[in-house]
């Protein structure tokens, strides 16, 4: 049986950047990624890559950023007063912060620091990056 939209599948995968650096690996976590194909639960390029695969089959795909997490959005940067983080918060450029804002919970990366403010990047951490996936289809359930 070949994977079609609506099938429930289990896959193992290894995700790398174009320089070969690994950013995710289901084998390392010891659990397959289980999802319904076409459910919009995963990035489109990954979802589309499993279509037509058979159980036991493996493939490697390269996803340009537009088929992965999209381009980095320049509108997703905000400057926030340092006092919004509370006393004793240790700011580290490149570090991740999470909290609750006017639109609800958020995760952001500290892009840069100013004397009294922090510049935050609210883009997905993988936005703007081309990604490679080694995908092994473990099972299909119709």
One Martini backbone bead per residue (centre of mass of N, CA, C, O) as a GRO file, in nm:
protein
  142
    1UNK     BB    1   0.098   0.035   0.020
    2UNK     BB    2   0.027   0.372  -0.038
    3UNK     BB    3   0.047   0.688   0.043
    4UNK     BB    4  -0.230   0.886   0.152
    5UNK     BB    5  -0.459   1.089   0.208
    6UNK     BB    6  -0.552   1.002   0.556
    7UNK     BB    7  -0.326   0.857   0.651
    8UNK     BB    8  -0.161   0.681   0.898
    9UNK     BB    9   0.168   0.752   1.022
   10UNK     BB   10   0.507   0.622   1.063
   11UNK     BB   11   0.814   0.797   1.139
   12UNK     BB   12   1.146   0.838   1.061
   13UNK     BB   13   1.392   1.105   1.131
   14UNK     BB   14   1.630   1.341   0.979
   15UNK     BB   15   1.745   1.671   1.050
   16UNK     BB   16   1.903   1.913   0.825
   17UNK     BB   17   2.117   2.122   0.721
   18UNK     BB   18   2.310   2.212   0.449
   19UNK     BB   19   2.580   2.159   0.641
   20UNK     BB   20   2.473   1.890   0.828
   21UNK     BB   21   2.333   1.990   1.065
   22UNK     BB   22   2.163   1.874   1.332
   23UNK     BB   23   1.811   1.937   1.460
   24UNK     BB   24   1.676   1.640   1.423
   25UNK     BB   25   1.575   1.310   1.587
   26UNK     BB   26   1.381   1.032   1.637
   27UNK     BB   27   1.590   0.823   1.734
   28UNK     BB   28   1.695   0.982   1.980
   29UNK     BB   29   1.400   0.979   2.116
   30UNK     BB   30   1.257   0.687   2.052
   31UNK     BB   31   1.035   0.804   1.835
   32UNK     BB   32   0.790   0.834   1.638
   33UNK     BB   33   0.618   0.999   1.386
   34UNK     BB   34   0.271   1.074   1.419
   35UNK     BB   35   0.037   1.104   1.134
   36UNK     BB   36  -0.186   1.276   0.929
   37UNK     BB   37  -0.221   1.296   0.608
   38UNK     BB   38  -0.322   1.633   0.547
   39UNK     BB   39  -0.367   1.784   0.847
   40UNK     BB   40  -0.157   2.029   0.900
   41UNK     BB   41   0.064   1.939   1.128
   42UNK     BB   42   0.271   1.978   0.902
   43UNK     BB   43   0.481   2.050   0.690
   44UNK     BB   44   0.430   2.037   0.361
   45UNK     BB   45   0.694   1.901   0.257
   46UNK     BB   46   0.678   1.655   0.444
   47UNK     BB   47   0.401   1.553   0.375
   48UNK     BB   48   0.457   1.520   0.063
   49UNK     BB   49   0.700   1.313   0.088
   50UNK     BB   50   0.511   1.057   0.181
   51UNK     BB   51   0.378   1.044  -0.069
   52UNK     BB   52   0.390   0.711  -0.208
   53UNK     BB   53   0.490   0.554   0.010
   54UNK     BB   54   0.632   0.267   0.166
   55UNK     BB   55   0.678   0.043   0.379
   56UNK     BB   56   1.035   0.073   0.443
   57UNK     BB   57   1.084   0.330   0.312
   58UNK     BB   58   1.333   0.562   0.183
   59UNK     BB   59   1.418   0.921   0.202
   60UNK     BB   60   1.546   1.224   0.051
   61UNK     BB   61   1.489   1.573   0.134
   62UNK     BB   62   1.457   1.906   0.002
   63UNK     BB   63   1.365   2.212   0.174
   64UNK     BB   64   1.267   2.493   0.111
   65UNK     BB   65   1.156   2.737   0.310
   66UNK     BB   66   0.870   2.760   0.165
   67UNK     BB   67   0.826   2.429   0.249
   68UNK     BB   68   0.852   2.491   0.547
   69UNK     BB   69   0.872   2.784   0.754
   70UNK     BB   70   0.955   2.996   0.583
   71UNK     BB   71   1.022   3.304   0.586
   72UNK     BB   72   1.155   3.565   0.723
   73UNK     BB   73   0.985   3.806   0.921
   74UNK     BB   74   1.027   4.145   0.969
   75UNK     BB   75   0.752   4.175   1.152
   76UNK     BB   76   0.875   3.967   1.396
   77UNK     BB   77   0.995   4.223   1.537
   78UNK     BB   78   1.081   4.331   1.878
   79UNK     BB   79   1.076   4.586   2.124
   80UNK     BB   80   1.169   4.543   2.470
   81UNK     BB   81   1.166   4.600   2.784
   82UNK     BB   82   1.357   4.478   3.036
   83UNK     BB   83   1.140   4.508   3.270
   84UNK     BB   84   0.947   4.274   3.150
   85UNK     BB   85   1.145   4.032   3.287
   86UNK     BB   86   1.259   4.102   3.541
   87UNK     BB   87   1.443   4.051   3.800
   88UNK     BB   88   1.746   3.878   3.709
   89UNK     BB   89   1.751   3.856   3.420
   90UNK     BB   90   1.928   3.670   3.170
   91UNK     BB   91   2.083   3.797   2.895
   92UNK     BB   92   2.107   3.622   2.566
   93UNK     BB   93   2.229   3.609   2.277
   94UNK     BB   94   2.021   3.355   2.122
   95UNK     BB   95   1.820   3.324   2.324
   96UNK     BB   96   1.537   3.198   2.482
   97UNK     BB   97   1.193   3.307   2.519
   98UNK     BB   98   0.910   3.307   2.747
   99UNK     BB   99   0.549   3.396   2.745
  100UNK     BB  100   0.310   3.662   2.804
  101UNK     BB  101   0.098   3.836   2.593
  102UNK     BB  102  -0.154   3.999   2.432
  103UNK     BB  103  -0.171   3.714   2.237
  104UNK     BB  104  -0.015   3.537   2.436
  105UNK     BB  105   0.182   3.296   2.402
  106UNK     BB  106   0.553   3.286   2.376
  107UNK     BB  107   0.836   3.266   2.145
  108UNK     BB  108   1.181   3.390   2.155
  109UNK     BB  109   1.461   3.558   2.023
  110UNK     BB  110   1.758   3.701   2.105
  111UNK     BB  111   1.905   3.935   1.896
  112UNK     BB  112   1.938   4.200   2.090
  113UNK     BB  113   2.099   4.467   2.278
  114UNK     BB  114   2.020   4.723   2.496
  115UNK     BB  115   2.023   4.910   2.761
  116UNK     BB  116   1.669   4.897   2.795
  117UNK     BB  117   1.656   4.666   2.564
  118UNK     BB  118   1.493   4.410   2.358
  119UNK     BB  119   1.548   4.213   2.070
  120UNK     BB  120   1.293   4.028   1.907
  121UNK     BB  121   1.232   3.699   1.761
  122UNK     BB  122   0.917   3.548   1.637
  123UNK     BB  123   1.018   3.347   1.470
  124UNK     BB  124   1.076   3.063   1.365
  125UNK     BB  125   1.374   2.898   1.407
  126UNK     BB  126   1.338   2.778   1.085
  127UNK     BB  127   1.314   3.027   0.946
  128UNK     BB  128   1.481   3.063   0.634
  129UNK     BB  129   1.538   2.750   0.606
  130UNK     BB  130   1.693   2.493   0.468
  131UNK     BB  131   1.587   2.145   0.449
  132UNK     BB  132   1.671   1.814   0.559
  133UNK     BB  133   1.532   1.477   0.498
  134UNK     BB  134   1.530   1.164   0.655
  135UNK     BB  135   1.294   0.914   0.553
  136UNK     BB  136   1.108   0.658   0.737
  137UNK     BB  137   0.865   0.426   0.670
  138UNK     BB  138   0.710   0.224   0.900
  139UNK     BB  139   0.383   0.298   0.876
  140UNK     BB  140   0.042   0.210   0.766
  141UNK     BB  141  -0.292   0.352   0.811
  142UNK     BB  142  -0.622   0.345   0.673
   0.00000   0.00000   0.00000
